Coordinates of C-alpha atoms in Angstrom, one line a residue:
X12 CA 40.8 -11.1 -13.9
X13 CA 42.8 -8.4 -11.3
X14 CA 41.1 -10.6 -8.3
X15 CA 42.4 -14.2 -9.9
X16 CA 45.8 -12.5 -10.6
X17 CA 46.4 -11.4 -6.2
X18 CA 45.2 -14.2 -5.5
X19 CA 47.7 -16.2 -7.1
X20 CA 50.7 -14.0 -5.5
X21 CA 48.4 -14.7 -2.4
X22 CA 48.9 -18.4 -2.8
X23 CA 52.8 -18.6 -2.6
X24 CA 53.0 -16.5 0.4
X25 CA 50.3 -18.1 2.4
X26 CA 52.3 -22.0 1.0
X27 CA 56.0 -20.1 2.6
X28 CA 53.8 -18.9 5.9
X29 CA 52.4 -23.1 6.0
X30 CA 55.2 -24.0 5.6
X31 CA 57.2 -22.0 8.2
X32 CA 54.4 -22.9 10.4
X33 CA 54.8 -26.6 10.5
X34 CA 58.3 -25.9 11.5
X35 CA 57.4 -24.5 13.9
X36 CA 54.7 -26.8 15.3
X37 CA 56.1 -30.3 15.4
X38 CA 52.9 -32.1 16.1
X39 CA 51.1 -29.6 12.9
X40 CA 53.7 -32.0 10.2
X41 CA 50.1 -34.0 8.9
X42 CA 52.8 -36.7 7.0
X43 CA 52.3 -35.5 4.3
X44 CA 54.1 -32.7 1.6
X45 CA 50.6 -30.8 1.1
X46 CA 50.5 -27.0 -0.7
X47 CA 47.2 -26.0 -0.9
X48 CA 45.7 -22.3 -3.0
X49 CA 43.5 -20.6 -1.7
X50 CA 40.9 -18.6 -4.2
X51 CA 38.4 -16.5 -3.6
X52 CA 34.8 -16.6 -4.5
X53 CA 33.6 -14.8 -6.9
X54 CA 36.6 -14.3 -8.5
X55 CA 37.1 -17.8 -10.0
X56 CA 34.1 -20.0 -11.5
X57 CA 32.2 -22.2 -9.3
X58 CA 33.1 -25.9 -9.5
X59 CA 31.0 -29.3 -8.0
X60 CA 31.3 -30.4 -4.6
X61 CA 31.8 -33.4 -3.5
X62 CA 31.5 -35.7 -0.2
X63 CA 34.0 -37.3 -0.7
X64 CA 35.4 -39.3 2.3
X65 CA 38.7 -38.6 2.9
X66 CA 41.4 -41.0 3.6
X67 CA 42.6 -41.0 7.1
X68 CA 46.1 -39.6 5.8
X69 CA 44.6 -36.5 3.1
X70 CA 42.1 -35.1 6.5
X71 CA 45.2 -34.9 8.6
X72 CA 46.2 -32.5 6.0
X73 CA 43.2 -30.4 5.9
X74 CA 43.2 -29.8 9.5
X75 CA 46.5 -28.7 10.4
X76 CA 45.9 -26.4 7.1
X77 CA 42.8 -25.4 8.4
X78 CA 44.4 -24.8 12.0
X79 CA 47.2 -21.9 10.1
X80 CA 44.6 -20.6 7.9
X81 CA 42.3 -19.8 11.1
X82 CA 45.9 -18.4 12.5
X83 CA 45.8 -15.8 9.9
X84 CA 42.0 -14.9 9.5
X85 CA 38.6 -16.4 11.8
X86 CA 35.5 -14.3 9.3
X87 CA 37.2 -16.8 5.7
X88 CA 34.8 -19.7 5.5
X89 CA 37.4 -23.1 3.8
X90 CA 35.5 -25.0 0.7
X91 CA 37.9 -27.6 -0.3
X92 CA 37.4 -28.6 -3.8
X93 CA 38.7 -31.7 -4.2
X94 CA 38.6 -32.1 -7.8
X95 CA 40.6 -29.5 -9.1
X96 CA 43.3 -31.1 -6.8
X97 CA 46.1 -33.8 -7.7
X98 CA 48.2 -36.4 -5.4
X99 CA 52.0 -38.2 -5.7
X100 CA 51.1 -41.1 -5.0
X101 CA 54.6 -43.5 -4.2
X102 CA 53.1 -47.3 -5.4
X103 CA 55.5 -50.0 -3.7
X104 CA 55.3 -52.2 -6.5
X105 CA 57.0 -55.8 -6.6
X106 CA 59.9 -54.9 -9.5
X107 CA 59.8 -51.0 -8.0
X108 CA 58.6 -48.4 -7.0
X109 CA 56.7 -46.1 -9.3
X110 CA 55.6 -42.6 -8.7
X111 CA 52.3 -41.9 -10.1
X112 CA 50.3 -38.7 -10.7
X113 CA 46.4 -39.4 -9.9
X114 CA 43.1 -36.8 -9.0
X115 CA 42.6 -36.4 -5.8
X116 CA 39.7 -39.5 -6.2
X117 CA 42.4 -41.3 -7.7
X118 CA 44.5 -41.1 -4.5
X119 CA 41.5 -42.2 -2.2
X120 CA 41.0 -44.2 -3.9
X121 CA 44.4 -46.0 -3.7
X122 CA 45.4 -45.7 -0.2
X123 CA 41.7 -47.5 0.5
X124 CA 44.3 -50.2 -0.5
X125 CA 46.4 -48.7 2.2
X126 CA 44.1 -51.1 4.7
X127 CA 42.8 -54.2 2.9
X128 CA 44.2 -56.6 0.3
X129 CA 40.8 -56.9 -1.7
X130 CA 37.4 -54.3 -1.4
X131 CA 34.5 -54.9 -3.2
X132 CA 32.3 -52.5 -5.5
X133 CA 30.1 -51.4 -3.4
X134 CA 32.5 -51.6 0.1
X135 CA 34.8 -48.4 -2.0
X136 CA 30.9 -47.1 -3.1
X137 CA 30.5 -46.9 0.5
X138 CA 33.9 -46.0 1.9
X139 CA 34.7 -42.9 -0.7
X140 CA 30.7 -41.8 -0.4
X141 CA 30.8 -40.8 -4.3
X142 CA 28.1 -41.4 -6.8
X143 CA 27.7 -44.6 -9.3
X144 CA 28.7 -42.9 -12.0
X145 CA 31.7 -40.9 -10.5
X146 CA 33.1 -44.2 -9.0
X147 CA 33.1 -45.9 -12.2
X148 CA 35.1 -43.2 -13.7
X149 CA 37.6 -43.7 -10.9
X150 CA 37.8 -47.6 -10.9
X151 CA 37.7 -48.0 -14.6
X152 CA 41.2 -45.2 -15.2
X153 CA 42.7 -47.5 -12.2
X154 CA 42.0 -51.3 -14.1
X155 CA 40.4 -50.9 -17.4
X156 CA 42.5 -48.7 -19.3
X157 CA 46.1 -47.9 -19.8
X158 CA 47.8 -48.3 -16.4
X159 CA 47.1 -51.2 -14.5
X160 CA 47.1 -49.8 -11.2
X161 CA 44.2 -52.2 -9.9
X162 CA 43.6 -55.7 -10.2
X163 CA 40.1 -56.0 -11.2
X164 CA 37.7 -60.2 -10.8
X165 CA 36.3 -60.1 -13.3
X166 CA 38.9 -59.4 -15.6
X167 CA 36.3 -57.4 -17.8
X168 CA 37.1 -54.4 -20.3
X169 CA 34.1 -52.3 -17.5
X170 CA 33.1 -52.3 -15.1
X171 CA 30.7 -53.9 -13.1
X172 CA 28.3 -53.7 -9.7
X173 CA 29.6 -57.0 -8.4
X174 CA 33.2 -56.4 -9.5
X175 CA 36.1 -56.8 -6.8
X176 CA 39.3 -55.3 -6.8
X177 CA 43.0 -56.1 -5.7
X178 CA 46.4 -53.7 -5.3
X179 CA 48.1 -54.5 -8.8
X180 CA 51.5 -56.0 -7.1
X181 CA 52.9 -57.0 -10.3
X182 CA 51.9 -53.9 -12.4
X183 CA 55.6 -51.9 -14.3
X184 CA 56.3 -50.0 -15.8
X185 CA 59.3 -48.3 -18.4
X186 CA 59.7 -45.6 -16.8
X187 CA 59.5 -44.7 -12.7
X188 CA 56.8 -41.4 -12.9
X189 CA 53.4 -41.6 -14.1
X190 CA 50.3 -39.7 -15.0
X191 CA 46.9 -41.1 -14.8
X192 CA 44.2 -40.3 -16.9
X193 CA 40.7 -40.4 -16.1
X194 CA 38.1 -41.0 -18.7
X195 CA 36.4 -37.9 -20.1
X196 CA 32.9 -37.1 -17.7
X197 CA 29.4 -38.1 -18.5
X198 CA 28.9 -34.2 -18.8
X199 CA 31.4 -33.2 -22.0
X200 CA 29.7 -35.8 -23.9
X201 CA 25.8 -34.7 -22.8
X202 CA 28.0 -31.1 -24.7
X203 CA 29.2 -32.6 -27.4
X204 CA 25.8 -34.0 -28.2
X205 CA 23.7 -31.2 -27.6
X206 CA 25.5 -29.4 -30.7
X207 CA 25.3 -31.8 -32.4
X208 CA 21.3 -31.7 -32.5
X209 CA 21.6 -27.9 -32.1
X210 CA 24.1 -28.4 -35.3
X211 CA 20.8 -30.9 -36.3
X212 CA 17.8 -27.9 -36.2
X213 CA 19.9 -25.7 -37.9
X214 CA 20.9 -28.1 -40.6
X215 CA 17.0 -28.8 -41.0
X216 CA 16.7 -25.1 -41.1
X217 CA 18.7 -24.2 -44.1
X218 CA 17.3 -26.7 -46.4
X219 CA 13.8 -25.9 -46.5
X220 CA 14.7 -22.6 -46.2
X221 CA 16.6 -22.5 -49.4
X222 CA 14.1 -25.2 -51.3
X223 CA 11.4 -23.1 -50.0
X224 CA 13.3 -19.9 -51.4
X225 CA 13.7 -21.9 -55.0
X226 CA 11.3 -25.2 -55.1
X227 CA 12.6 -27.7 -57.5
X228 CA 17.3 -27.7 -56.8
X229 CA 19.7 -29.8 -57.4
X230 CA 20.9 -32.2 -55.1
X231 CA 24.9 -31.0 -56.0
X232 CA 23.2 -27.1 -55.8
X233 CA 20.9 -27.8 -52.2
X234 CA 24.0 -29.2 -51.1
X235 CA 26.4 -26.2 -51.6
X236 CA 24.3 -23.7 -50.8
X237 CA 23.6 -25.0 -47.6
X238 CA 27.6 -25.1 -46.0
X239 CA 27.6 -21.2 -47.8
X240 CA 24.4 -20.6 -45.6
X241 CA 26.0 -22.5 -42.5
X242 CA 29.9 -21.8 -42.9
X243 CA 28.6 -18.3 -40.3
X244 CA 28.1 -20.8 -37.8
X245 CA 30.0 -23.8 -38.5
X246 CA 31.2 -25.9 -40.8
X247 CA 29.0 -28.6 -42.1
X248 CA 30.0 -32.2 -42.7
X249 CA 28.8 -33.6 -46.1
X250 CA 27.7 -36.6 -45.0
X251 CA 25.4 -35.4 -41.8
X252 CA 23.6 -33.2 -44.5
X253 CA 22.8 -35.9 -46.3
X254 CA 21.4 -37.5 -44.0
X255 CA 19.6 -34.8 -43.2
X256 CA 17.3 -34.1 -46.8
X257 CA 16.5 -37.6 -45.9
X258 CA 16.0 -37.3 -43.5
X259 CA 13.2 -35.1 -44.4
X260 CA 12.4 -36.6 -47.9
X261 CA 10.9 -39.0 -44.2
X262 CA 9.0 -36.1 -42.6
X263 CA 7.5 -35.1 -45.9
X264 CA 9.3 -31.9 -46.3
X265 CA 10.9 -32.7 -49.6
X266 CA 11.2 -35.3 -52.6
X267 CA 12.9 -36.8 -54.9
X268 CA 12.0 -35.7 -59.0
X269 CA 10.8 -39.0 -60.4
X270 CA 12.7 -38.8 -63.5
X271 CA 15.7 -37.0 -61.6
X272 CA 16.3 -38.3 -58.3
X273 CA 19.3 -36.4 -57.7
X274 CA 17.2 -33.2 -57.3
X275 CA 14.7 -32.1 -54.6
X276 CA 10.9 -30.3 -55.2
X277 CA 10.0 -28.4 -51.9
X278 CA 6.5 -29.8 -50.7
X279 CA 4.4 -26.7 -49.4

């Protein structure tokens, strides 16, 4: 924690010195206002690093900052984490300019349209040097979500490798500054699926444990005892418990009482 706090304090000093460096070196201003936060590996979580092909405008920014940083130290290597970056890009739409707050990846994609009126999915994939999954997320956020900064052919709600994209000059919004979010990453979805899977196992184990000791139980009592056991780990959903009971019946762990369908018997 101490290292993280120190990093943030030094980052402010670095930024002030970087701005001074640009003022004193006429060639150093890259044409874009740039803020860089330099963090020490080991003090912070590790992040997935992608080999993004930066647009020319951003490449100059990186080169200028590297030149500045080498005047301070030659013993530290800079590794750029573009996934943590944000950019403010002005979209020059027909009705009015709108400032778009986007990620570095989204900005890199949008800047491709400064030199091209129309780009295919394959061309965007090639120019950005990202994976299919990453490009699909970026294109979806800019052409299929709430803010349609890009127009898409065909005009569908999903991204296909056969799609083509154009800058949507007719786009407008009542706000002059909007944040364009990215859809949730697949990793998050996978984590949720893994958690659900683990919980199913926990519910199965709890039901079997209860029935093994009780042998026969009415549904409501089984449900109550199961919830009491699982509450220590998570708050179980009654509907899921009911599904797990049905699944255990099909797998011959339990059976319904022939005379009372709401009572279950444990099968040894």
